[in-house]
Structures are given as C-alpha cells and as structure tokens.
Backbone as CSV, one residue per row, in Angstrom:
resi,resn,N_x,N_y,N_z,CA_x,CA_y,CA_z,C_x,C_y,C_z
1,MET,-77.613,35.645,-24.054,-76.421,34.803,-23.930,-75.203,35.709,-23.842
2,SER,-74.501,35.545,-22.736,-73.363,36.435,-22.524,-72.096,35.810,-23.064
3,THR,-71.122,36.649,-23.323,-69.822,36.195,-23.814,-68.775,36.513,-22.760
4,ALA,-67.960,35.502,-22.442,-66.933,35.702,-21.417,-65.952,36.766,-21.870
5,PRO,-65.575,37.640,-20.966,-64.616,38.682,-21.340,-63.258,38.083,-21.673
6,LYS,-62.584,38.732,-22.587,-61.248,38.260,-22.979,-60.265,38.591,-21.868
7,ASN,-59.381,37.625,-21.623,-58.345,37.825,-20.606,-57.029,38.095,-21.325
8,PRO,-56.529,39.299,-21.276,-55.287,39.618,-21.995,-54.098,38.833,-21.495
9,LYS,-54.184,38.256,-20.279,-53.074,37.470,-19.762,-53.150,36.008,-20.167
10,ASN,-54.212,35.609,-20.825,-54.382,34.216,-21.231,-53.877,34.054,-22.658
11,PRO,-52.746,33.394,-22.870,-52.177,33.295,-24.220,-53.028,32.468,-25.156
12,LYS,-53.928,31.638,-24.606,-54.765,30.822,-25.468,-55.885,31.634,-26.105
13,ASN,-56.207,32.745,-25.514,-57.326,33.531,-25.993,-56.836,34.575,-26.994
14,THR,-56.282,34.070,-28.158,-55.716,34.971,-29.169,-56.363,34.782,-30.522
15,LYS,-57.353,33.904,-30.599,-58.002,33.666,-31.873,-58.645,34.933,-32.399
16,GLY,-58.291,35.237,-33.622,-58.869,36.409,-34.247,-58.162,37.691,-33.871
17,ALA,-57.037,37.568,-33.088,-56.328,38.769,-32.666,-55.709,39.482,-33.853
18,THR,-55.694,40.801,-33.765,-55.113,41.591,-34.845,-54.162,42.604,-34.241
19,GLY,-53.458,43.314,-35.119,-52.539,44.322,-34.635,-51.101,43.957,-34.967
20,PRO,-50.163,44.845,-34.636,-48.756,44.641,-34.975,-48.179,43.353,-34.424
21,LYS,-48.507,43.031,-33.143,-47.935,41.834,-32.543,-48.445,40.577,-33.238
22,ALA,-49.734,40.546,-33.536,-50.296,39.376,-34.215,-49.691,39.227,-35.605
23,SER,-49.522,40.321,-36.302,-48.925,40.276,-37.635,-47.490,39.786,-37.576
24,ALA,-46.771,40.235,-36.548,-45.377,39.807,-36.382,-45.309,38.311,-36.112
25,ARG,-46.251,37.826,-35.251,-46.267,36.392,-34.958,-46.571,35.583,-36.210
26,ALA,-47.508,36.051,-36.997,-47.873,35.345,-38.230,-46.707,35.331,-39.214
27,ALA,-46.018,36.460,-39.306,-44.861,36.541,-40.202,-43.764,35.604,-39.740
28,ALA,-43.570,35.519,-38.420,-42.543,34.632,-37.877,-42.876,33.182,-38.165
29,ARG,-44.183,32.829,-38.032,-44.590,31.456,-38.318,-44.378,31.117,-39.788
30,ARG,-44.720,32.075,-40.666,-44.518,31.826,-42.100,-43.038,31.669,-42.425
31,ALA,-42.192,32.493,-41.796,-40.749,32.404,-42.040,-40.205,31.069,-41.554
32,ALA,-40.682,30.631,-40.371,-40.218,29.349,-39.836,-40.650,28.195,-40.731
33,THR,-41.881,28.265,-41.216,-42.381,27.224,-42.122,-41.567,27.182,-43.404
34,GLU,-41.234,28.343,-43.930,-40.450,28.410,-45.159,-39.048,27.849,-44.941
35,ARG,-38.450,28.176,-43.777,-37.121,27.633,-43.487,-37.157,26.117,-43.389
36,MET,-38.210,25.594,-42.749,-38.341,24.145,-42.629,-38.516,23.497,-43.994
37,ARG,-39.294,24.146,-44.876,-39.506,23.602,-46.218,-38.196,23.582,-47.006
38,GLU,-37.438,24.690,-46.942,-36.173,24.759,-47.668,-35.182,23.726,-47.142
39,GLU,-35.136,23.567,-45.806,-34.224,22.591,-45.219,-34.602,21.173,-45.646
40,ARG,-35.924,20.885,-45.673,-36.380,19.564,-46.077,-36.020,19.279,-47.535
41,GLU,-36.225,20.278,-48.397,-35.890,20.098,-49.804,-34.389,19.895,-50.004
42,ARG,-33.579,20.668,-49.261,-32.132,20.536,-49.393,-31.669,19.159,-48.929
43,THR,-32.223,18.696,-47.797,-31.843,17.379,-47.283,-32.257,16.273,-48.237
44,GLU,-33.481,16.382,-48.783,-33.955,15.366,-49.716,-33.109,15.340,-50.979
45,ARG,-32.704,16.532,-51.461,-31.877,16.592,-52.666,-30.512,15.949,-52.416
46,SER,-29.916,16.251,-51.247,-28.616,15.675,-50.916,-28.707,14.159,-50.819
47,ALA,-29.774,13.668,-50.175,-29.953,12.224,-50.052,-30.165,11.583,-51.414
48,ARG,-30.917,12.264,-52.291,-31.181,11.738,-53.632,-29.886,11.652,-54.445
49,ILE,-29.063,12.696,-54.355,-27.781,12.688,-55.059,-26.898,11.569,-54.539
50,ARG,-26.868,11.428,-53.196,-26.019,10.404,-52.611,-26.465,9.014,-53.046
51,ARG,-27.767,8.764,-53.072,-28.259,7.453,-53.499,-27.877,7.162,-54.936
52,ARG,-28.044,8.172,-55.826,-27.708,7.966,-57.237,-26.233,7.658,-57.412
53,THR,-25.399,8.406,-56.700,-23.962,8.218,-56.847,-23.535,6.864,-56.316
54,VAL,-24.002,6.515,-55.108,-23.607,5.242,-54.510,-24.095,4.070,-55.341
55,VAL,-25.361,4.115,-55.773,-25.911,3.025,-56.576,-25.169,2.890,-57.895
56,GLY,-24.896,4.032,-58.537,-24.204,3.989,-59.824,-22.812,3.421,-59.699
57,VAL,-22.050,3.871,-58.703,-20.697,3.366,-58.524,-20.717,1.909,-58.115
58,ALA,-21.643,1.535,-57.247,-21.727,0.134,-56.829,-22.050,-0.765,-58.009
59,SER,-22.975,-0.338,-58.871,-23.321,-1.134,-60.049,-22.120,-1.299,-60.963
60,ALA,-21.371,-0.209,-61.151,-20.182,-0.286,-61.992,-19.164,-1.244,-61.400
61,ALA,-19.041,-1.233,-60.058,-18.083,-2.118,-59.403,-18.467,-3.570,-59.596
62,VAL,-19.755,-3.887,-59.449,-20.218,-5.259,-59.629,-19.943,-5.748,-61.049
63,LEU,-20.258,-4.909,-62.033,-20.036,-5.286,-63.427,-18.555,-5.469,-63.716
64,ALA,-17.725,-4.583,-63.152,-16.291,-4.689,-63.407,-15.720,-5.955,-62.806
65,LEU,-16.141,-6.279,-61.578,-15.643,-7.476,-60.940,-16.106,-8.730,-61.672
66,ALA,-17.365,-8.712,-62.139,-17.889,-9.858,-62.858,-17.133,-10.087,-64.161
67,ALA,-16.741,-9.007,-64.805,-16.035,-9.118,-66.074,-14.543,-9.337,-65.882
68,GLY,-14.055,-9.133,-64.655,-12.641,-9.312,-64.385,-11.778,-8.224,-64.974
69,VAL,-12.336,-7.017,-65.137,-11.570,-5.914,-65.713,-11.683,-4.697,-64.825
70,ALA,-10.828,-3.736,-65.072,-10.873,-2.489,-64.329,-11.978,-1.607,-64.865
71,PHE,-12.293,-0.532,-64.118,-13.305,0.400,-64.586,-12.876,1.025,-65.908
72,ALA,-13.826,1.283,-66.774,-13.553,1.974,-68.036,-14.429,3.207,-68.101
73,VAL,-13.898,4.285,-68.630,-14.669,5.516,-68.753,-15.757,5.308,-69.769
74,GLY,-16.998,5.688,-69.409,-18.115,5.499,-70.318,-18.176,6.584,-71.373
75,GLY,-19.202,6.530,-72.183,-19.378,7.556,-73.215,-19.032,7.019,-74.583
76,SER,-19.545,7.691,-75.613,-19.289,7.261,-76.980,-17.889,7.653,-77.388
77,SER,-17.393,7.009,-78.433,-16.052,7.311,-78.900,-16.029,8.677,-79.551
78,GLY,-14.871,9.291,-79.611,-14.737,10.612,-80.199,-13.332,11.100,-79.971
79,SER,-13.093,12.391,-80.201,-11.736,12.910,-80.077,-11.175,12.713,-78.691
80,GLY,-12.058,12.862,-77.665,-11.578,12.673,-76.308,-11.127,11.251,-76.068
81,ASP,-11.915,10.239,-76.536,-11.556,8.847,-76.341,-10.335,8.476,-77.174
82,THR,-10.226,9.025,-78.370,-9.047,8.770,-79.183,-7.811,9.323,-78.486
83,ALA,-7.940,10.497,-77.897,-6.813,11.112,-77.215,-6.373,10.298,-76.010
84,ALA,-7.297,9.523,-75.410,-6.953,8.737,-74.232,-5.880,7.710,-74.544
85,THR,-5.772,7.293,-75.793,-4.763,6.315,-76.186,-3.512,6.995,-76.740
86,GLY,-3.502,8.306,-76.743,-2.371,9.046,-77.269,-1.234,9.131,-76.264
87,PRO,-0.197,9.887,-76.588,0.959,10.006,-75.702,0.618,10.757,-74.419
88,LEU,1.302,10.391,-73.348,1.109,11.074,-72.072,1.870,12.390,-72.092
89,VAL,1.127,13.481,-71.964,1.734,14.812,-71.904,1.372,15.407,-70.550
90,THR,2.376,15.688,-69.744,2.140,16.250,-68.414,2.177,17.769,-68.492
91,PRO,1.170,18.440,-67.963,1.159,19.909,-68.024,2.340,20.516,-67.275
92,ALA,2.801,21.649,-67.738,3.749,22.427,-66.951,3.068,22.798,-65.636
93,ASN,3.846,22.941,-64.596,3.362,23.355,-63.272,2.700,22.240,-62.485
94,ALA,2.731,20.980,-63.012,2.235,19.853,-62.228,3.250,19.539,-61.134
95,GLY,2.829,18.794,-60.118,3.715,18.467,-59.005,4.836,17.537,-59.411
96,ALA,5.632,17.127,-58.427,6.817,16.307,-58.693,6.465,15.010,-59.413
97,ASP,5.344,14.375,-59.013,4.963,13.116,-59.667,4.045,13.347,-60.861
98,GLY,3.743,14.609,-61.137,2.943,14.943,-62.305,1.449,14.825,-62.136
99,THR,0.979,14.409,-60.950,-0.461,14.206,-60.774,-1.076,15.112,-59.714
100,VAL,-0.264,15.879,-59.018,-0.758,16.752,-57.945,-0.607,18.205,-58.368
101,ILE,-1.652,18.986,-58.186,-1.604,20.413,-58.507,-1.481,21.180,-57.190
102,THR,-0.400,21.909,-57.028,-0.148,22.631,-55.787,-0.419,24.114,-55.971
103,TYR,-1.263,24.645,-55.088,-1.587,26.070,-55.098,-1.142,26.671,-53.784
104,GLY,-0.443,27.787,-53.847,-0.012,28.475,-52.641,1.498,28.559,-52.562
105,LYS,1.979,29.019,-51.422,3.410,29.227,-51.235,4.105,27.893,-50.975
106,ALA,5.156,27.629,-51.738,5.855,26.352,-51.631,6.400,26.100,-50.231
107,ASP,6.766,27.172,-49.502,7.345,27.007,-48.174,6.319,27.144,-47.051
108,ALA,5.033,27.039,-47.402,3.990,27.114,-46.367,4.212,25.992,-45.349
109,PRO,3.987,26.254,-44.067,4.292,25.267,-43.024,3.332,24.084,-42.960
110,HIS,2.194,24.192,-43.633,1.193,23.117,-43.582,0.698,22.816,-44.988
111,THR,0.105,21.630,-45.140,-0.393,21.197,-46.445,-1.848,20.747,-46.338
112,LEU,-2.702,21.323,-47.170,-4.113,20.951,-47.237,-4.322,20.118,-48.492
113,GLU,-4.661,18.859,-48.325,-4.949,17.984,-49.462,-6.449,18.026,-49.750
114,VAL,-6.797,18.294,-50.994,-8.205,18.388,-51.393,-8.467,17.355,-52.486
115,TYR,-9.336,16.397,-52.190,-9.697,15.341,-53.130,-11.077,15.661,-53.699
116,GLU,-11.148,15.813,-55.025,-12.396,16.238,-55.658,-12.588,15.569,-57.014
117,ASP,-13.829,15.644,-57.475,-14.205,15.244,-58.830,-15.053,16.392,-59.366
118,PHE,-14.757,16.849,-60.584,-15.461,18.030,-61.093,-16.971,17.818,-61.251
119,ARG,-17.430,16.560,-61.298,-18.876,16.311,-61.401,-19.517,16.073,-60.035
120,CYS,-18.732,16.088,-58.977,-19.252,15.783,-57.641,-20.092,16.944,-57.109
121,PRO,-21.389,16.740,-56.869,-22.238,17.833,-56.391,-21.884,18.282,-54.982
122,PHE,-21.349,17.381,-54.160,-20.951,17.768,-52.813,-19.690,18.621,-52.850
123,CYS,-18.811,18.327,-53.817,-17.622,19.176,-53.998,-18.050,20.585,-54.398
124,GLU,-19.051,20.652,-55.266,-19.565,21.959,-55.693,-20.120,22.732,-54.506
125,GLN,-20.846,22.049,-53.623,-21.406,22.729,-52.452,-20.302,23.242,-51.542
126,LEU,-19.256,22.426,-51.351,-18.146,22.856,-50.511,-17.408,24.034,-51.136
127,GLU,-17.122,23.933,-52.432,-16.346,24.974,-53.102,-17.105,26.300,-53.146
128,THR,-18.404,26.249,-53.417,-19.162,27.492,-53.526,-19.516,28.073,-52.158
129,THR,-19.386,27.268,-51.108,-19.653,27.756,-49.754,-18.376,28.227,-49.056
130,THR,-17.327,27.430,-49.161,-16.127,27.646,-48.360,-14.864,27.781,-49.201
131,GLY,-14.973,27.588,-50.504,-13.798,27.627,-51.367,-13.014,28.925,-51.270
132,ALA,-13.707,30.046,-51.187,-13.012,31.334,-51.108,-12.171,31.425,-49.832
133,THR,-12.700,30.906,-48.736,-11.953,30.910,-47.477,-10.757,29.982,-47.553
134,MET,-10.933,28.830,-48.188,-9.816,27.902,-48.370,-8.683,28.582,-49.135
135,GLN,-9.042,29.330,-50.166,-8.023,30.033,-50.956,-7.381,31.157,-50.151
136,GLN,-8.172,31.902,-49.414,-7.642,33.022,-48.642,-6.587,32.561,-47.643
137,LEU,-6.828,31.420,-47.001,-5.859,30.902,-46.039,-4.585,30.453,-46.740
138,ALA,-4.734,29.925,-47.958,-3.545,29.557,-48.729,-2.783,30.799,-49.160
139,ASP,-3.507,31.806,-49.625,-2.865,33.057,-50.042,-2.143,33.725,-48.878
140,ALA,-2.657,33.537,-47.663,-2.046,34.132,-46.478,-0.836,33.337,-45.991
141,GLY,-0.598,32.170,-46.602,0.557,31.362,-46.219,0.305,30.385,-45.092
142,THR,-0.963,30.230,-44.675,-1.275,29.281,-43.601,-0.931,27.863,-44.037
143,TYR,-1.248,27.527,-45.269,-0.930,26.217,-45.840,-0.866,26.357,-47.349
144,LYS,-0.375,25.344,-48.009,-0.486,25.236,-49.462,-1.533,24.162,-49.742
145,ILE,-2.219,24.291,-50.869,-3.261,23.331,-51.235,-2.719,22.361,-52.279
146,GLU,-2.941,21.081,-52.050,-2.616,20.053,-53.039,-3.924,19.464,-53.559
147,TYR,-4.237,19.759,-54.805,-5.449,19.208,-55.412,-5.136,17.830,-55.978
148,ARG,-5.911,16.842,-55.555,-5.777,15.468,-56.016,-7.133,15.072,-56.594
149,LEU,-7.211,15.096,-57.904,-8.500,15.028,-58.581,-8.807,13.641,-59.124
150,ALA,-10.101,13.409,-59.369,-10.575,12.095,-59.797,-11.593,12.216,-60.914
151,THR,-11.869,11.087,-61.546,-12.891,11.023,-62.602,-13.842,9.857,-62.363
152,PHE,-13.909,9.365,-61.129,-14.678,8.146,-60.869,-16.180,8.318,-61.072
153,LEU,-16.679,9.548,-61.021,-18.117,9.737,-61.188,-18.569,9.500,-62.626
154,ASP,-17.650,9.491,-63.569,-18.035,9.118,-64.927,-18.576,7.693,-64.954
155,GLN,-17.975,6.811,-64.156,-18.483,5.440,-64.094,-19.811,5.378,-63.351
156,GLY,-19.914,6.140,-62.278,-21.128,6.087,-61.474,-22.323,6.741,-62.147
157,LEU,-22.080,7.819,-62.902,-23.180,8.581,-63.483,-23.307,8.406,-64.993
158,GLY,-22.270,7.842,-65.618,-22.288,7.686,-67.069,-21.725,8.912,-67.757
159,GLY,-21.003,8.696,-68.844,-20.447,9.813,-69.592,-18.959,9.965,-69.368
160,LYS,-18.435,11.133,-69.729,-17.006,11.391,-69.590,-16.720,12.839,-69.193
161,GLY,-17.685,13.472,-68.559,-17.527,14.875,-68.182,-16.436,15.123,-67.168
162,SER,-16.271,14.216,-66.195,-15.221,14.398,-65.195,-13.849,14.385,-65.858
163,ARG,-13.648,13.404,-66.725,-12.347,13.265,-67.380,-12.078,14.420,-68.338
164,THR,-13.068,14.823,-69.104,-12.876,15.908,-70.068,-12.620,17.228,-69.353
165,ALA,-13.341,17.469,-68.261,-13.116,18.683,-67.477,-11.731,18.679,-66.851
166,LEU,-11.294,17.514,-66.357,-9.964,17.424,-65.756,-8.884,17.647,-66.807
167,ALA,-9.090,17.117,-68.011,-8.126,17.338,-69.093,-8.046,18.825,-69.440
168,ALA,-9.192,19.496,-69.470,-9.202,20.940,-69.734,-8.520,21.696,-68.596
169,ALA,-8.704,21.223,-67.367,-8.022,21.840,-66.231,-6.515,21.652,-66.358
170,GLY,-6.103,20.522,-66.952,-4.683,20.310,-67.212,-4.146,21.329,-68.202
171,ALA,-4.949,21.632,-69.217,-4.544,22.660,-70.186,-4.436,24.020,-69.503
172,ALA,-5.332,24.286,-68.540,-5.255,25.536,-67.784,-4.010,25.548,-66.907
173,LEU,-3.691,24.408,-66.293,-2.499,24.310,-65.454,-1.243,24.572,-66.277
174,ASN,-1.253,24.122,-67.515,-0.103,24.357,-68.395,0.122,25.852,-68.630
175,GLU,-0.958,26.634,-68.517,-0.854,28.089,-68.675,-0.400,28.763,-67.382
176,GLY,-0.588,28.093,-66.248,-0.183,28.676,-64.965,-1.046,28.142,-63.834
177,VAL,-0.485,28.051,-62.632,-1.245,27.548,-61.482,-2.432,28.456,-61.178
178,ASP,-2.234,29.770,-61.279,-3.341,30.694,-61.022,-4.460,30.503,-62.036
179,LYS,-4.095,30.223,-63.282,-5.106,29.990,-64.319,-5.879,28.704,-64.004
180,PHE,-5.157,27.684,-63.545,-5.840,26.450,-63.137,-6.832,26.736,-62.023
181,LYS,-6.389,27.462,-61.004,-7.247,27.715,-59.843,-8.490,28.490,-60.257
182,GLN,-8.331,29.486,-61.103,-9.491,30.263,-61.542,-10.442,29.405,-62.372
183,PHE,-9.885,28.577,-63.239,-10.729,27.709,-64.065,-11.415,26.654,-63.205
184,HIS,-10.702,26.112,-62.235,-11.271,25.174,-61.263,-12.507,25.794,-60.605
185,ASP,-12.384,27.047,-60.171,-13.500,27.717,-59.496,-14.660,27.975,-60.459
186,VAL,-14.352,28.311,-61.702,-15.400,28.548,-62.701,-16.171,27.261,-62.976
187,LEU,-15.472,26.143,-63.057,-16.143,24.866,-63.312,-17.134,24.547,-62.194
188,TYR,-16.726,24.747,-60.947,-17.651,24.451,-59.850,-18.801,25.460,-59.792
189,ALA,-18.520,26.697,-60.137,-19.584,27.705,-60.136,-20.613,27.441,-61.225
190,ASN,-20.230,26.650,-62.232,-21.128,26.361,-63.357,-21.368,24.863,-63.524
191,GLN,-21.251,24.130,-62.437,-21.427,22.675,-62.512,-22.858,22.322,-62.926
192,PRO,-23.020,21.442,-63.921,-24.369,21.041,-64.333,-24.980,20.057,-63.344
193,ASP,-26.250,19.788,-63.519,-26.915,18.754,-62.747,-26.164,17.441,-62.916
194,GLU,-26.149,16.621,-61.857,-25.353,15.393,-61.910,-25.782,14.442,-63.029
195,ARG,-27.013,14.584,-63.510,-27.474,13.714,-64.604,-27.125,14.276,-65.976
196,ASP,-26.561,15.466,-66.020,-26.239,16.153,-67.270,-24.725,16.105,-67.483
197,ASP,-24.293,15.456,-68.560,-22.854,15.302,-68.822,-22.325,16.472,-69.646
198,ALA,-22.708,17.691,-69.286,-22.357,18.874,-70.073,-20.856,19.097,-70.147
199,PHE,-20.108,18.695,-69.113,-18.666,18.910,-69.114,-17.954,18.030,-70.148
200,ALA,-18.663,17.091,-70.766,-18.057,16.273,-71.817,-17.916,17.061,-73.120
201,ASP,-18.589,18.189,-73.210,-18.591,19.020,-74.416,-17.440,20.021,-74.330
202,VAL,-16.405,19.840,-75.152,-15.234,20.723,-75.080,-15.596,22.158,-75.450
203,ASN,-16.572,22.340,-76.314,-16.980,23.699,-76.678,-17.593,24.421,-75.483
204,HIS,-18.343,23.677,-74.688,-18.912,24.261,-73.458,-17.796,24.637,-72.489
205,LEU,-16.806,23.771,-72.360,-15.678,24.057,-71.475,-14.910,25.291,-71.950
206,LEU,-14.759,25.420,-73.262,-14.065,26.591,-73.803,-14.862,27.861,-73.546
207,ASP,-16.182,27.766,-73.613,-17.017,28.925,-73.282,-16.793,29.345,-71.829
208,LEU,-16.742,28.359,-70.926,-16.513,28.657,-69.511,-15.117,29.234,-69.301
209,ALA,-14.152,28.737,-70.077,-12.781,29.237,-69.952,-12.702,30.719,-70.277
210,GLY,-13.644,31.206,-71.060,-13.671,32.622,-71.390,-13.894,33.505,-70.179
211,GLN,-14.341,32.925,-69.058,-14.540,33.695,-67.837,-13.232,33.929,-67.077
212,VAL,-12.169,33.242,-67.513,-10.861,33.417,-66.867,-10.004,34.323,-67.746
213,PRO,-9.717,35.520,-67.310,-8.943,36.452,-68.139,-7.603,35.867,-68.583
214,GLY,-7.355,35.926,-69.880,-6.072,35.497,-70.421,-5.875,34.008,-70.563
215,LEU,-6.881,33.205,-70.256,-6.705,31.752,-70.318,-6.776,31.205,-71.741
216,LYS,-7.671,31.759,-72.557,-7.925,31.157,-73.875,-6.856,31.548,-74.903
217,THR,-5.636,31.088,-74.654,-4.580,31.248,-75.649,-4.793,30.226,-76.759
218,ASP,-4.092,30.385,-77.855,-4.196,29.412,-78.948,-3.788,28.020,-78.464
219,GLY,-2.740,27.976,-77.630,-2.272,26.691,-77.119,-3.296,26.021,-76.231
220,PHE,-3.960,26.816,-75.380,-4.986,26.256,-74.491,-6.149,25.708,-75.306
221,VAL,-6.644,26.490,-76.233,-7.794,26.072,-77.046,-7.473,24.785,-77.808
222,LYS,-6.301,24.722,-78.410,-5.921,23.528,-79.174,-5.813,22.305,-78.265
223,ALA,-5.224,22.493,-77.082,-5.068,21.376,-76.152,-6.425,20.828,-75.707
224,VAL,-7.378,21.720,-75.470,-8.720,21.281,-75.061,-9.421,20.571,-76.218
225,GLN,-9.360,21.157,-77.401,-10.018,20.560,-78.555,-9.417,19.205,-78.931
226,ASP,-8.093,19.087,-78.819,-7.416,17.840,-79.208,-7.409,16.800,-78.095
227,GLY,-7.808,17.182,-76.904,-7.753,16.237,-75.782,-6.319,15.898,-75.397
228,THR,-5.423,16.870,-75.518,-4.003,16.633,-75.265,-3.740,16.048,-73.880
229,TYR,-4.508,16.505,-72.898,-4.235,16.091,-71.521,-5.211,15.035,-71.005
230,VAL,-5.926,14.371,-71.906,-6.796,13.281,-71.473,-5.985,12.119,-70.889
231,PRO,-4.891,11.675,-71.527,-4.088,10.616,-70.885,-3.565,11.034,-69.514
232,TRP,-3.186,12.297,-69.384,-2.747,12.801,-68.077,-3.890,12.724,-67.070
233,ALA,-5.100,13.089,-67.476,-6.255,13.025,-66.578,-6.452,11.597,-66.070
234,GLU,-6.218,10.628,-66.931,-6.360,9.234,-66.506,-5.277,8.867,-65.502
235,GLN,-4.066,9.397,-65.686,-2.994,9.153,-64.723,-3.321,9.789,-63.376
236,VAL,-3.897,10.972,-63.409,-4.291,11.653,-62.176,-5.347,10.836,-61.443
237,ASN,-6.294,10.282,-62.184,-7.330,9.462,-61.565,-6.746,8.180,-60.968
238,LYS,-5.757,7.585,-61.643,-5.110,6.381,-61.105,-4.412,6.689,-59.781
239,ALA,-3.784,7.863,-59.709,-3.143,8.273,-58.461,-4.191,8.442,-57.360
240,PHE,-5.349,8.985,-57.715,-6.448,9.130,-56.762,-6.872,7.752,-56.260
241,ASP,-7.012,6.791,-57.177,-7.434,5.443,-56.795,-6.479,4.817,-55.790
242,LYS,-5.194,5.142,-55.903,-4.191,4.560,-55.012,-4.122,5.275,-53.666
243,SER,-4.834,6.393,-53.549,-4.741,7.205,-52.331,-5.473,6.598,-51.147
244,GLY,-6.416,5.693,-51.428,-7.227,5.129,-50.361,-8.460,5.941,-50.043
245,VAL,-8.599,7.100,-50.672,-9.786,7.931,-50.471,-10.956,7.306,-51.222
246,THR,-12.092,7.180,-50.576,-13.240,6.502,-51.165,-14.381,7.430,-51.550
247,GLY,-14.290,8.685,-51.226,-15.372,9.600,-51.569,-14.884,11.025,-51.653
248,THR,-15.663,11.829,-52.335,-15.327,13.245,-52.468,-16.511,14.086,-51.997
249,PRO,-16.242,15.266,-51.429,-14.916,15.820,-51.166,-14.286,15.220,-49.917
250,THR,-12.983,15.019,-49.977,-12.204,14.648,-48.796,-11.110,15.703,-48.652
251,VAL,-10.951,16.215,-47.451,-9.956,17.260,-47.192,-9.124,16.847,-45.989
252,ARG,-7.811,16.869,-46.165,-6.892,16.522,-45.087,-5.913,17.673,-44.859
253,LEU,-5.686,18.001,-43.614,-4.700,19.028,-43.257,-3.586,18.348,-42.488
254,ASP,-2.393,18.346,-43.057,-1.240,17.643,-42.475,-1.596,16.193,-42.155
255,GLY,-2.359,15.581,-43.046,-2.722,14.176,-42.889,-3.957,13.933,-42.047
256,LYS,-4.465,14.950,-41.365,-5.651,14.795,-40.523,-6.899,15.152,-41.327
257,LYS,-7.844,14.226,-41.384,-9.076,14.452,-42.147,-9.950,15.481,-41.443
258,LEU,-10.393,16.471,-42.208,-11.282,17.496,-41.675,-12.727,17.156,-42.016
259,ASP,-13.614,17.394,-41.084,-15.040,17.083,-41.273,-15.695,18.233,-42.037
260,VAL,-15.430,18.285,-43.354,-15.888,19.422,-44.152,-17.298,19.234,-44.701
261,PHE,-17.871,18.046,-44.519,-19.220,17.812,-45.026,-19.921,16.833,-44.109
262,SER,-20.905,17.319,-43.392,-21.633,16.462,-42.462,-23.066,16.939,-42.336
263,GLY,-23.941,16.005,-42.025,-25.345,16.360,-41.863,-25.976,16.903,-43.120
264,GLY,-25.442,16.521,-44.280,-26.007,16.975,-45.544,-25.620,18.388,-45.930
265,ALA,-24.629,18.973,-45.244,-24.249,20.358,-45.540,-22.738,20.525,-45.428
266,PRO,-22.167,21.409,-46.253,-20.728,21.669,-46.168,-20.400,22.545,-44.965
267,ALA,-19.153,22.464,-44.526,-18.710,23.323,-43.419,-18.791,24.784,-43.835
268,THR,-19.231,25.616,-42.935,-19.256,27.047,-43.197,-17.822,27.580,-43.187
269,PRO,-17.592,28.754,-43.746,-16.248,29.342,-43.679,-15.739,29.459,-42.245
270,GLU,-16.617,29.821,-41.326,-16.215,29.972,-39.927,-15.822,28.625,-39.321
271,ARG,-16.610,27.599,-39.621,-16.329,26.260,-39.100,-15.030,25.725,-39.694
272,PHE,-14.830,25.943,-40.986,-13.609,25.478,-41.634,-12.385,26.163,-41.023
273,THR,-12.460,27.467,-40.833,-11.345,28.213,-40.246,-11.026,27.701,-38.844
274,ALA,-12.064,27.385,-38.076,-11.860,26.870,-36.721,-11.160,25.514,-36.760
275,MET,-11.538,24.660,-37.714,-10.887,23.353,-37.835,-9.425,23.503,-38.194
276,VAL,-9.128,24.452,-39.097,-7.738,24.694,-39.484,-6.926,25.155,-38.284
277,LYS,-7.471,26.082,-37.509,-6.751,26.597,-36.343,-6.514,25.507,-35.308
278,GLN,-7.469,24.576,-35.202,-7.330,23.492,-34.252,-6.130,22.599,-34.608
279,VAL,-5.911,22.410,-35.902,-4.794,21.556,-36.349,-3.475,22.316,-36.330
280,THR,-3.507,23.571,-36.787,-2.258,24.325,-36.929,-1.839,25.022,-35.639
281,GLY,-2.786,25.157,-34.704,-2.456,25.854,-33.470,-2.456,27.351,-33.638
C-alpha cells in the first residue's frame, strides 16, 4: 500500500507538520484564542456590571415613586449619616456655586465637564485608561476640567460609599485642588468591586489618603472622621441630578458630549486626544 507524496504547495497537507513555521503558527493560534477569551470575559463583565447598575437604580426609582419620596442614601446609621443632617460646610477651592471642582488654568480657552461617581466601574475604567491624558491636556492649558460628581450608585448598589468618598474628596479639596485631584486618582486606582461598599469605611479612605503626599493633615483627618463634608456631598449630588446627565461617565467639551465609552470599552488616550482636537480645532 503506497502513500501519496506530500505536496509542499498544498496548504491542507500540514497535519503533523513540525518545525519553526509550524510552531509559530501554533503560537499565533494560541495567542489569538487567548485574546478572544480575554475580550469575551471583559465584555461579559461589563455587561454584568451594567445590568446590576441599571436594575438596582430602576428598582430604587420604582420604590421611590411608589412611596412618593425622593431617593434616600442607603446604609446603616452612624457618624456619616448623623453628619448628613449637620451644617453645610463648603470646602475651600470649590467653584462659584460650591458644587463644581475646577482643575486647570482658570483662563483656559475650553472647558471639559466630567460627570462621575466614585463607585462607578466604568468611570474607573476611563480614569485608569485615559485619566492621565485628560490631566496632561489640562496641565498644558488646552482646557480646564470641571468635575461634577454624584452619589447615585449608593441607591443602585446599596450602601453609602459614593457619598462617603465624595465627602472625603471634599476634605481633600479643602486642602487644595491638586490634593483633590491626586486623591481622586487614588480612589479610582483602588476602587473596590461594585458589590463591595469599602469606600463607606472612613478608616479605609484615610489609609488611601496616605498615598497623597501631604494630604493627611490634622484638619483633613478630622473632617473625614467627623463627616464634615457629607452635607456638601449631598448638595453636589443634587446639582448632578439637575444637570440632566443620566449616566456616568459623561464627558462634555464646550458642551459637546464626547464618546468616551462605547462598545464596552473606554476611549484610548489616542482616541480621546483626537476627539478633543476635533472640537478645539
């Protein structure tokens, strides 16, 4: 019984082939399979987060409407909740209306509005992917950044981590805009899983604040522990509610909404820079 000779020009006749080229092809197939697996997992995770957030917020909305009351921050009572009924103290360095945090040169020709919630996983993806580029453009004077923050995910996910983190960010803002920006970045770099209300723990927030040089002054620590800026955080969230923005992250440049999150992924630094140039010319 004879065996047909192998035809080196026939690509189908490669079964059992060995050598550098075959190894390279096998490695390429394994790499492609791994990329597909990682992409599938990332997409599924994003969809899972989105479903949890939408369902949670929708449920809270139904309950609030049925009861005829506004949303209330969840979580057990404690120093943070007691502070919510205390006097309104606006941090130094807050904007004209006291609810907007402006980073960058005051005379910058353009304004980038950034709407975020410290518990928002999509905000974390945007900040850890493109946040450095957003800051670099502000530092270069291309635009100034106006942070307009929210705490609505406390209702959707349960707890009070968004509000407590925002209050701590207010204490950082009182120390300086640069201190706020650094603490803002540290919070996103250390954001817990969306089901974990770790940001509700002021001691955890103080530990994270230790990553910002010079932030943990006696005044900052006391303000975080006492919940001094919790009423302010609620005012900031009310301003967010009046903005008409329905989801985070939302980014607007001179009033034009930028597509910073699509297809389950945040805009790359290159894509973000291109969008900015398109608006600013």
